[in-house]
């Protein structure tokens, strides 16, 4: 066999060439503007939840926190009373401060070592043990102050609890939010992406 006889048998190079052919497809993290709630819609939904016969006041404080401060739902359900710094009722400055340091997403019993539905994790996109401090509007200060008082919560208690104590379940959160949207939004808006997910409260806050 003559050396080099089979060279260039492939008419094209099967391997990618250059940066363009090996680069990952770009994606966008832009918020869908159609999912954002306007102030009137958010106020109506929060008010409906507040007047909900079963657990309305408790859930209202939770959703108000999502709306005013923009945490992820799994961050809000992990908060303790001691993570909220409330000013004195008579203080001139009525802005509060919320500390987020843990997230407890629902992952299913089969995926946790403890057999619990929730798993404790560090904040998403942050270094291990890193925290995030967020200011809270005076309106939220009033809501949380009343919430802590009504629920007779102590510093080490979960700030937002289920009906029988313990962590607030995602199913309860989603059901309450959907019911509120359906009750106050026109049918065509209810069927649209506007505020469809509880997470959309975070997007709404971050784009104000």
Short mmCIF file of C-alpha atoms in Angstrom, two decimals:
data_model
loop_
_atom_site.label_atom_id
_atom_site.label_comp_id
_atom_site.label_asym_id
_atom_site.label_seq_id
_atom_site.Cartn_x
_atom_site.Cartn_y
_atom_site.Cartn_z
CA UNK A 1 0.00 0.00 0.00
CA UNK A 2 1.37 3.35 -0.98
CA UNK A 3 1.88 5.65 1.99
CA UNK A 4 -0.75 8.35 2.08
CA UNK A 5 -3.01 6.58 -0.42
CA UNK A 6 -6.07 6.97 1.84
CA UNK A 7 -5.42 10.52 2.85
CA UNK A 8 -8.25 13.05 2.47
CA UNK A 9 -10.84 10.32 2.12
CA UNK A 10 -13.24 12.47 4.18
CA UNK A 11 -14.52 15.28 2.03
CA UNK A 12 -15.41 17.45 5.07
CA UNK A 13 -13.98 17.76 8.57
CA UNK A 14 -16.49 16.14 11.01
CA UNK A 15 -15.05 18.02 13.99
CA UNK A 16 -16.36 21.47 14.93
CA UNK A 17 -14.11 24.32 13.85
CA UNK A 18 -13.67 27.65 15.56
CA UNK A 19 -15.47 29.33 18.44
CA UNK A 20 -18.79 29.72 16.67
CA UNK A 21 -19.36 26.01 16.15
CA UNK A 22 -18.45 25.02 19.73
CA UNK A 23 -20.17 27.85 21.58
CA UNK A 24 -23.20 26.98 23.67
CA UNK A 25 -26.56 28.28 22.53
CA UNK A 26 -27.27 31.56 24.24
CA UNK A 27 -30.36 31.85 26.38
CA UNK A 28 -32.06 34.88 27.89
CA UNK A 29 -32.89 35.51 31.52
CA UNK A 30 -35.18 38.42 30.69
CA UNK A 31 -38.40 38.59 32.67
CA UNK A 32 -41.58 38.08 30.66
CA UNK A 33 -43.30 41.47 30.94
CA UNK A 34 -46.69 39.80 30.50
CA UNK A 35 -46.26 37.97 33.81
CA UNK A 36 -45.86 41.17 35.85
CA UNK A 37 -48.62 42.43 38.13
CA UNK A 38 -49.54 46.10 38.21
CA UNK A 39 -50.10 47.73 41.64
CA UNK A 40 -53.90 47.58 41.36
CA UNK A 41 -53.87 43.87 40.56
CA UNK A 42 -51.41 43.06 43.33
CA UNK A 43 -53.38 45.08 45.88
CA UNK A 44 -56.63 43.33 44.94
CA UNK A 45 -55.08 39.87 45.16
CA UNK A 46 -53.42 40.55 48.52
CA UNK A 47 -56.65 42.01 49.92
CA UNK A 48 -58.64 38.96 48.81
CA UNK A 49 -56.11 36.65 50.47
CA UNK A 50 -56.26 38.72 53.67
CA UNK A 51 -60.04 38.25 53.83
CA UNK A 52 -59.83 34.53 53.11
CA UNK A 53 -61.74 32.72 55.91
CA UNK A 54 -59.15 30.00 56.46
CA UNK A 55 -55.65 31.24 57.26
CA UNK A 56 -56.11 34.45 55.31
CA UNK A 57 -54.23 36.75 57.67
CA UNK A 58 -51.27 34.38 57.91
CA UNK A 59 -51.06 33.86 54.16
CA UNK A 60 -51.48 37.58 53.54
CA UNK A 61 -48.30 38.29 55.50
CA UNK A 62 -46.43 35.69 53.45
CA UNK A 63 -47.56 36.99 50.06
CA UNK A 64 -47.03 40.60 51.12
CA UNK A 65 -43.41 39.69 51.88
CA UNK A 66 -43.00 38.22 48.40
CA UNK A 67 -44.52 41.31 46.82
CA UNK A 68 -42.71 44.00 48.82
CA UNK A 69 -39.28 42.35 49.15
CA UNK A 70 -39.03 39.92 46.25
CA UNK A 71 -37.59 36.79 47.90
CA UNK A 72 -38.02 33.39 46.30
CA UNK A 73 -40.92 31.50 47.94
CA UNK A 74 -38.50 28.86 49.27
CA UNK A 75 -36.50 31.63 50.96
CA UNK A 76 -39.56 33.22 52.57
CA UNK A 77 -40.88 29.95 54.07
CA UNK A 78 -37.48 29.38 55.70
CA UNK A 79 -37.48 32.70 57.57
CA UNK A 80 -37.56 32.90 61.36
CA UNK A 81 -39.05 35.73 63.38
CA UNK A 82 -35.54 36.74 64.43
CA UNK A 83 -34.66 37.31 60.76
CA UNK A 84 -36.92 40.38 60.70
CA UNK A 85 -35.86 43.67 62.28
CA UNK A 86 -38.93 45.81 62.96
CA UNK A 87 -38.65 49.45 64.08
CA UNK A 88 -40.49 50.64 67.17
CA UNK A 89 -44.10 51.60 66.38
CA UNK A 90 -43.45 55.26 67.13
CA UNK A 91 -40.17 55.56 65.22
CA UNK A 92 -39.92 58.12 62.41
CA UNK A 93 -38.40 55.56 60.06
CA UNK A 94 -40.81 52.66 59.59
CA UNK A 95 -38.76 50.66 57.08
CA UNK A 96 -38.01 47.15 58.32
CA UNK A 97 -35.14 44.84 57.38
CA UNK A 98 -35.33 41.19 56.35
CA UNK A 99 -32.40 38.77 56.45
CA UNK A 100 -32.41 35.81 54.07
CA UNK A 101 -29.85 33.10 54.69
CA UNK A 102 -31.56 29.77 53.94
CA UNK A 103 -33.86 28.26 51.34
CA UNK A 104 -36.07 25.22 51.88
CA UNK A 105 -37.41 24.12 48.49
CA UNK A 106 -39.78 21.17 48.12
CA UNK A 107 -37.85 18.26 46.63
CA UNK A 108 -39.91 15.24 47.74
CA UNK A 109 -39.42 12.72 50.54
CA UNK A 110 -37.52 10.29 48.33
CA UNK A 111 -34.80 12.85 47.69
CA UNK A 112 -33.99 13.91 51.26
CA UNK A 113 -31.94 12.06 53.85
CA UNK A 114 -34.46 12.92 56.58
CA UNK A 115 -37.57 11.80 54.71
CA UNK A 116 -38.94 15.34 54.84
CA UNK A 117 -40.52 17.01 51.81
CA UNK A 118 -38.31 20.10 52.12
CA UNK A 119 -34.54 20.29 51.94
CA UNK A 120 -32.47 23.04 53.53
CA UNK A 121 -30.05 24.74 51.17
CA UNK A 122 -27.94 27.86 50.86
CA UNK A 123 -29.30 30.82 48.91
CA UNK A 124 -29.39 30.26 45.16
CA UNK A 125 -26.54 31.92 43.28
CA UNK A 126 -24.66 32.77 46.48
CA UNK A 127 -21.56 31.36 48.13
CA UNK A 128 -22.01 28.83 50.92
CA UNK A 129 -23.20 30.55 54.09
CA UNK A 130 -23.71 33.91 52.38
CA UNK A 131 -26.76 35.98 53.38
CA UNK A 132 -28.84 38.72 51.79
CA UNK A 133 -30.40 41.69 53.57
CA UNK A 134 -33.42 43.41 52.03
CA UNK A 135 -35.28 46.56 53.16
CA UNK A 136 -39.03 46.26 53.71
CA UNK A 137 -41.56 48.98 52.90
CA UNK A 138 -43.40 50.55 55.88
CA UNK A 139 -46.59 48.87 54.65
CA UNK A 140 -44.88 45.51 55.11
CA UNK A 141 -43.63 46.60 58.53
CA UNK A 142 -47.20 47.10 59.69
CA UNK A 143 -48.29 43.75 58.25
CA UNK A 144 -45.45 41.76 59.81
CA UNK A 145 -45.75 43.48 63.18
CA UNK A 146 -49.44 42.57 63.33
CA UNK A 147 -48.71 39.05 62.06
CA UNK A 148 -46.14 38.33 64.77
CA UNK A 149 -48.52 39.70 67.39
CA UNK A 150 -51.58 37.79 66.18
CA UNK A 151 -49.72 34.48 65.85
CA UNK A 152 -47.91 35.02 69.18
CA UNK A 153 -44.62 34.14 67.55
CA UNK A 154 -41.29 33.93 69.36
CA UNK A 155 -37.86 34.86 67.89
CA UNK A 156 -36.90 31.28 67.02
CA UNK A 157 -40.25 30.40 65.44
CA UNK A 158 -40.83 30.11 61.72
CA UNK A 159 -42.23 33.42 60.55
CA UNK A 160 -44.74 31.78 58.23
CA UNK A 161 -46.25 28.53 59.41
CA UNK A 162 -48.80 26.05 58.19
CA UNK A 163 -52.23 25.76 59.75
CA UNK A 164 -50.98 23.23 62.31
CA UNK A 165 -47.47 24.61 62.67
CA UNK A 166 -44.38 23.63 60.75
CA UNK A 167 -43.30 24.87 57.37
CA UNK A 168 -45.86 26.42 55.06
CA UNK A 169 -46.64 23.88 52.32
CA UNK A 170 -46.19 24.74 48.68
CA UNK A 171 -49.56 23.22 47.82
CA UNK A 172 -51.28 25.62 50.22
CA UNK A 173 -49.38 28.57 48.77
CA UNK A 174 -50.19 27.69 45.18
CA UNK A 175 -53.86 26.96 45.89
CA UNK A 176 -54.39 30.24 47.76
CA UNK A 177 -52.66 32.26 45.05
CA UNK A 178 -54.64 30.65 42.24
CA UNK A 179 -57.94 31.17 44.06
CA UNK A 180 -57.14 34.83 44.65
CA UNK A 181 -56.22 35.44 41.01
CA UNK A 182 -59.39 33.74 39.83
CA UNK A 183 -61.53 35.75 42.25
CA UNK A 184 -60.25 39.23 41.42
CA UNK A 185 -58.88 39.19 37.86
CA UNK A 186 -61.08 39.35 34.75
CA UNK A 187 -61.31 35.93 33.03
CA UNK A 188 -59.04 36.91 30.14
CA UNK A 189 -56.37 38.18 32.57
CA UNK A 190 -56.70 35.11 34.80
CA UNK A 191 -56.02 32.90 31.77
CA UNK A 192 -53.00 35.02 30.78
CA UNK A 193 -49.47 34.76 32.23
CA UNK A 194 -50.12 37.79 34.49
CA UNK A 195 -49.13 36.77 38.02
CA UNK A 196 -49.75 33.11 37.21
CA UNK A 197 -46.97 31.89 39.51
CA UNK A 198 -46.27 32.99 43.06
CA UNK A 199 -42.73 33.56 41.79
CA UNK A 200 -44.08 36.40 39.64
CA UNK A 201 -44.25 38.51 42.80
CA UNK A 202 -40.46 38.41 42.84
CA UNK A 203 -40.24 39.41 39.18
CA UNK A 204 -42.71 42.24 39.76
CA UNK A 205 -40.65 43.57 42.68
CA UNK A 206 -37.35 43.36 40.80
CA UNK A 207 -38.72 45.33 37.87
CA UNK A 208 -40.36 48.17 39.81
#
